[in-house]
PDB file of C-alpha atoms in Angstrom:
ATOM      1  CA  PRO A 294      97.678  80.680 102.515  1.00  0.00           C
ATOM      2  CA  THR A 295      95.465  83.776 102.453  1.00  0.00           C
ATOM      3  CA  PRO A 296      93.829  84.525  99.063  1.00  0.00           C
ATOM      4  CA  PRO A 297      95.624  87.278  97.087  1.00  0.00           C
ATOM      5  CA  GLY A 298      92.511  89.484  96.900  1.00  0.00           C
ATOM      6  CA  VAL A 299      92.277  89.627 100.689  1.00  0.00           C
ATOM      7  CA  LEU A 300      95.980  90.476 101.004  1.00  0.00           C
ATOM      8  CA  TRP A 301      95.650  93.187  98.335  1.00  0.00           C
ATOM      9  CA  LYS A 302      92.737  94.855 100.128  1.00  0.00           C
ATOM     10  CA  GLN A 303      94.682  94.843 103.399  1.00  0.00           C
ATOM     11  CA  LEU A 304      97.663  96.504 101.710  1.00  0.00           C
ATOM     12  CA  CYS A 305      95.396  99.174 100.213  1.00  0.00           C
ATOM     13  CA  VAL A 306      94.781 100.474 103.756  1.00  0.00           C
ATOM     14  CA  SER A 307      98.134  99.545 105.308  1.00  0.00           C
ATOM     15  CA  ASP A 308     101.747 100.278 104.443  1.00  0.00           C
ATOM     16  CA  GLN A 309     103.137  96.814 105.102  1.00  0.00           C
ATOM     17  CA  GLY A 310     102.092  93.191 105.047  1.00  0.00           C
ATOM     18  CA  SER A 311     101.883  90.074 102.900  1.00  0.00           C
ATOM     19  CA  PHE A 312     101.302  90.610  99.190  1.00  0.00           C
ATOM     20  CA  PHE A 313     101.312  86.966  98.032  1.00  0.00           C
ATOM     21  CA  GLN A 314     101.463  83.603  99.813  1.00  0.00           C
ATOM     22  CA  SER A 315     101.888  80.091  98.475  1.00  0.00           C
ATOM     23  CA  ASN A 316     103.499  76.953  99.871  1.00  0.00           C
ATOM     24  CA  SER A 317     106.815  77.878  98.254  1.00  0.00           C
ATOM     25  CA  LEU A 318     106.844  81.643  97.644  1.00  0.00           C
ATOM     26  CA  HIS A 319     105.858  84.525  99.898  1.00  0.00           C
ATOM     27  CA  ILE A 320     106.031  88.161  98.831  1.00  0.00           C
ATOM     28  CA  ASN A 321     105.909  90.766 101.592  1.00  0.00           C
ATOM     29  CA  MET A 322     105.629  94.486 100.976  1.00  0.00           C
ATOM     30  CA  LYS A 323     106.592  97.665 102.808  1.00  0.00           C
ATOM     31  CA  ALA A 324     105.629 101.035 101.361  1.00  0.00           C
ATOM     32  CA  GLU A 325     105.961 104.714 102.092  1.00  0.00           C
ATOM     33  CA  TYR A 326     104.259 107.566 100.281  1.00  0.00           C
ATOM     34  CA  GLY A 327     105.025 111.258 100.156  1.00  0.00           C
ATOM     35  CA  HIS A 328     105.015 114.175  97.714  1.00  0.00           C
ATOM     36  CA  GLY A 329     103.247 112.140  95.015  1.00  0.00           C
ATOM     37  CA  ILE A 330     105.749 109.278  95.104  1.00  0.00           C
ATOM     38  CA  GLY A 331     105.319 105.773  96.482  1.00  0.00           C
ATOM     39  CA  ARG A 332     108.352 103.692  97.382  1.00  0.00           C
ATOM     40  CA  LEU A 333     107.731  99.953  97.641  1.00  0.00           C
ATOM     41  CA  ALA A 334     110.069  97.252  98.901  1.00  0.00           C
ATOM     42  CA  LEU A 335     108.969  93.764  97.853  1.00  0.00           C
ATOM     43  CA  GLN A 336     110.592  90.935  99.781  1.00  0.00           C
ATOM     44  CA  PHE A 337     110.550  87.563  97.978  1.00  0.00           C
ATOM     45  CA  ILE A 338     110.997  84.612 100.362  1.00  0.00           C
ATOM     46  CA  ASN A 339     111.365  80.935  99.456  1.00  0.00           C
ATOM     47  CA  LYS A 340     109.239  79.131 102.074  1.00  0.00           C
ATOM     48  CA  GLY A 341     109.600  75.685 100.496  1.00  0.00           C
ATOM     49  CA  GLU A 342     111.727  73.130 102.335  1.00  0.00           C
ATOM     50  CA  ASP A 343     112.982  71.315  99.238  1.00  0.00           C
ATOM     51  CA  VAL A 344     112.112  73.818  96.527  1.00  0.00           C
ATOM     52  CA  THR A 345     114.367  76.042  94.443  1.00  0.00           C
ATOM     53  CA  ILE A 346     112.685  79.065  92.896  1.00  0.00           C
ATOM     54  CA  SER A 347     114.649  80.278  89.891  1.00  0.00           C
ATOM     55  CA  ASN A 348     114.538  82.699  86.989  1.00  0.00           C
ATOM     56  CA  ILE A 349     112.386  85.172  88.953  1.00  0.00           C
ATOM     57  CA  LYS A 350     111.363  88.070  86.723  1.00  0.00           C
ATOM     58  CA  THR A 351     109.026  90.959  87.463  1.00  0.00           C
ATOM     59  CA  GLN A 352     107.322  93.424  85.154  1.00  0.00           C
ATOM     60  CA  VAL A 353     105.324  96.562  85.792  1.00  0.00           C
ATOM     61  CA  PRO A 354     103.904  97.471  82.387  1.00  0.00           C
ATOM     62  CA  ALA A 355     103.089 101.159  82.740  1.00  0.00           C
ATOM     63  CA  ASP A 356     102.575 104.051  80.388  1.00  0.00           C
ATOM     64  CA  PRO A 357     102.659 107.652  81.682  1.00  0.00           C
ATOM     65  CA  SER A 358      99.226 108.108  80.082  1.00  0.00           C
ATOM     66  CA  ASP A 359      97.950 105.696  82.783  1.00  0.00           C
ATOM     67  CA  GLY A 360      98.549 108.468  85.335  1.00  0.00           C
ATOM     68  CA  PHE A 361     101.755 107.193  86.906  1.00  0.00           C
ATOM     69  CA  ARG A 362     105.412 106.565  86.142  1.00  0.00           C
ATOM     70  CA  VAL A 363     107.100 103.419  87.486  1.00  0.00           C
ATOM     71  CA  ARG A 364     110.781 102.678  88.100  1.00  0.00           C
ATOM     72  CA  THR A 365     112.039  99.294  89.267  1.00  0.00           C
ATOM     73  CA  THR A 366     115.322  97.742  90.313  1.00  0.00           C
ATOM     74  CA  PRO A 367     116.104  94.204  89.161  1.00  0.00           C
ATOM     75  CA  LEU A 368     115.520  91.468  91.713  1.00  0.00           C
ATOM     76  CA  LYS A 369     118.873  90.033  92.813  1.00  0.00           C
ATOM     77  CA  PRO A 370     119.465  87.211  93.194  1.00  0.00           C
ATOM     78  CA  ASP A 371     116.904  85.821  90.752  1.00  0.00           C
ATOM     79  CA  THR A 372     117.215  82.325  92.270  1.00  0.00           C
ATOM     80  CA  LEU A 373     116.107  81.524  95.805  1.00  0.00           C
ATOM     81  CA  GLU A 374     117.145  78.395  97.648  1.00  0.00           C
ATOM     82  CA  PRO A 375     115.025  77.265 100.641  1.00  0.00           C
ATOM     83  CA  ALA A 376     114.742  80.045 103.279  1.00  0.00           C
ATOM     84  CA  GLN A 377     116.588  82.511 101.046  1.00  0.00           C
ATOM     85  CA  GLN A 378     115.169  85.941 100.270  1.00  0.00           C
ATOM     86  CA  ALA A 379     115.645  88.851  97.875  1.00  0.00           C
ATOM     87  CA  ILE A 380     114.274  92.389  97.715  1.00  0.00           C
ATOM     88  CA  GLU A 381     113.039  94.417  94.760  1.00  0.00           C
ATOM     89  CA  TYR A 382     112.424  98.156  94.970  1.00  0.00           C
ATOM     90  CA  ILE A 383     109.685  99.871  92.993  1.00  0.00           C
ATOM     91  CA  GLN A 384     108.993 103.589  92.788  1.00  0.00           C
ATOM     92  CA  VAL A 385     105.568 104.763  91.609  1.00  0.00           C
ATOM     93  CA  GLU A 386     105.121 108.449  90.809  1.00  0.00           C
ATOM     94  CA  CYS A 387     101.559 109.763  90.583  1.00  0.00           C
ATOM     95  CA  LEU A 388     101.302 112.079  87.561  1.00  0.00           C
ATOM     96  CA  ARG A 389      97.528 112.645  87.616  1.00  0.00           C
ATOM     97  CA  PRO A 390      94.412 110.972  89.057  1.00  0.00           C
ATOM     98  CA  PHE A 391      94.016 107.359  87.941  1.00  0.00           C
ATOM     99  CA  LEU A 392      91.422 104.620  88.375  1.00  0.00           C
ATOM    100  CA  GLN A 393      93.488 101.479  87.765  1.00  0.00           C
ATOM    101  CA  PRO A 394      96.649 100.942  89.857  1.00  0.00           C
ATOM    102  CA  PRO A 395      99.773  99.555  88.153  1.00  0.00           C
ATOM    103  CA  ARG A 396      99.775  95.923  87.068  1.00  0.00           C
ATOM    104  CA  PHE A 397     102.523  93.659  88.400  1.00  0.00           C
ATOM    105  CA  LEU A 398     103.588  90.378  86.796  1.00  0.00           C
ATOM    106  CA  VAL A 399     105.889  87.848  88.454  1.00  0.00           C
ATOM    107  CA  THR A 400     107.197  84.805  86.553  1.00  0.00           C
ATOM    108  CA  PHE A 401     109.408  82.108  88.036  1.00  0.00           C
ATOM    109  CA  ASN A 402     110.359  78.441  87.781  1.00  0.00           C
ATOM    110  CA  VAL A 403     109.891  75.887  90.535  1.00  0.00           C
ATOM    111  CA  ASN A 404     112.692  73.302  90.704  1.00  0.00           C
ATOM    112  CA  GLY A 405     113.771  74.294  87.192  1.00  0.00           C
ATOM    113  CA  ARG A 406     110.616  72.912  85.576  1.00  0.00           C
ATOM    114  CA  ASP A 407     107.228  74.448  86.145  1.00  0.00           C
ATOM    115  CA  THR A 408     106.971  78.065  84.999  1.00  0.00           C
ATOM    116  CA  LYS A 409     104.501  80.000  87.111  1.00  0.00           C
ATOM    117  CA  GLN A 410     102.960  83.380  86.319  1.00  0.00           C
ATOM    118  CA  LEU A 411     101.413  85.634  88.931  1.00  0.00           C
ATOM    119  CA  PRO A 412      99.457  88.497  87.360  1.00  0.00           C
ATOM    120  CA  MET A 413      98.743  90.954  90.173  1.00  0.00           C
ATOM    121  CA  THR A 414      97.988  94.622  90.793  1.00  0.00           C
ATOM    122  CA  LEU A 415     100.177  96.790  93.001  1.00  0.00           C
ATOM    123  CA  PRO A 416      98.191  98.160  95.971  1.00  0.00           C
ATOM    124  CA  CYS A 417      99.068 101.744  94.974  1.00  0.00           C
ATOM    125  CA  VAL A 418      95.561 103.159  95.012  1.00  0.00           C
ATOM    126  CA  LEU A 419      95.091 106.885  94.428  1.00  0.00           C
ATOM    127  CA  THR A 420      94.314 107.643  98.079  1.00  0.00           C
ATOM    128  CA  LYS A 421      97.861 106.584  99.040  1.00  0.00           C
ATOM    129  CA  PHE A 422      99.177 109.653  97.202  1.00  0.00           C
ATOM    130  CA  ILE A 423      96.839 112.185  98.827  1.00  0.00           C
ATOM    131  CA  ALA A 424      98.322 114.463 101.477  1.00  0.00           C
ATOM    132  CA  PRO A 425      96.374 116.768 103.797  1.00  0.00           C
ATOM    133  CA  ALA A 426      96.403 120.481 103.082  1.00  0.00           C
ATOM    134  CA  ALA A 427      98.088 122.621 105.707  1.00  0.00           C
ATOM    135  CA  ILE A 428      95.923 125.662 106.438  1.00  0.00           C
ATOM    136  CA  SER A 429      95.674 128.020 109.355  1.00  0.00           C
ATOM    137  CA  ALA A 430      92.618 128.308 111.595  1.00  0.00           C
ATOM    138  CA  GLN A 431      91.764 131.646 109.947  1.00  0.00           C
ATOM    139  CA  GLN A 432      91.939 130.123 106.447  1.00  0.00           C
ATOM    140  CA  PHE A 433      89.730 127.237 107.547  1.00  0.00           C
ATOM    141  CA  LEU A 434      87.169 129.600 109.098  1.00  0.00           C
ATOM    142  CA  GLN A 435      87.050 131.660 105.898  1.00  0.00           C
ATOM    143  CA  PHE A 436      86.637 128.501 103.814  1.00  0.00           C
ATOM    144  CA  TRP A 437      83.837 127.281 106.099  1.00  0.00           C
ATOM    145  CA  GLN A 438      82.010 130.618 105.911  1.00  0.00           C
ATOM    146  CA  ASP A 439      82.306 130.628 102.114  1.00  0.00           C
ATOM    147  CA  MET A 440      80.761 127.145 102.028  1.00  0.00           C
ATOM    148  CA  GLN A 441      77.753 128.382 104.001  1.00  0.00           C
ATOM    149  CA  SER A 442      77.072 131.312 101.685  1.00  0.00           C
ATOM    150  CA  GLY A 443      74.156 131.016  99.283  1.00  0.00           C
ATOM    151  CA  GLY A 444      74.286 129.607  95.798  1.00  0.00           C
ATOM    152  CA  ARG A 445      75.964 126.316  96.667  1.00  0.00           C
ATOM    153  CA  GLU A 446      72.808 124.246  96.971  1.00  0.00           C
ATOM    154  CA  ALA A 447      70.366 123.298  94.241  1.00  0.00           C
ATOM    155  CA  MET A 448      67.117 121.369  94.115  1.00  0.00           C
ATOM    156  CA  VAL A 449      65.442 119.864  91.086  1.00  0.00           C
ATOM    157  CA  THR A 450      61.878 118.583  91.213  1.00  0.00           C
ATOM    158  CA  SER A 451      60.511 116.334  88.499  1.00  0.00           C
ATOM    159  CA  GLN A 452      57.457 114.226  87.880  1.00  0.00           C
ATOM    160  CA  ALA A 453      57.867 110.456  88.392  1.00  0.00           C
ATOM    161  CA  LYS A 454      56.878 108.217  85.490  1.00  0.00           C
ATOM    162  CA  VAL A 455      55.464 105.647  87.928  1.00  0.00           C
ATOM    163  CA  PRO A 456      53.672 106.472  91.215  1.00  0.00           C
ATOM    164  CA  TYR A 457      55.864 105.883  94.276  1.00  0.00           C
ATOM    165  CA  THR A 458      53.103 103.727  95.808  1.00  0.00           C
ATOM    166  CA  GLN A 459      53.892 101.062  93.215  1.00  0.00           C
ATOM    167  CA  TYR A 460      57.209 100.267  94.900  1.00  0.00           C
ATOM    168  CA  GLU A 461      57.584  98.338  98.135  1.00  0.00           C
ATOM    169  CA  GLY A 462      60.353  99.465 100.391  1.00  0.00           C
TER     170      GLY A 462
END
């Protein structure tokens, strides 16, 4: 299985792919973003040949002060027999710029015994919510000319505490 960090980075620049992989459980994700809202579909798949994954619960602990609002649908069914799958839908609304994407916690039992916890982060980075501005050629030209006008550049010169010859480059 591919390490979760590698999968997360791939999903930060893609809208679909694997989110988590183990010998028994795979979580795939598809996402679409528009108008400040991300819609995620998480597909839970039991890849084990003789494994039952039960009591699957997910949590997205989020507070609107974090910069986003999250809505989820319960995962049904919450028990997966071999080769069975279930889908959970998550909606993330961007309320303001944020640095830390939403946390995502999955807990489940394997064969009714071992309780596993998967603390993860949803790959809903801020850049997913950014949309290009629609402007005309005339508006762009005016903007470009305004950028070239004086007063937008500044230079500060100061005395170094240590001579630059002291450093090797």
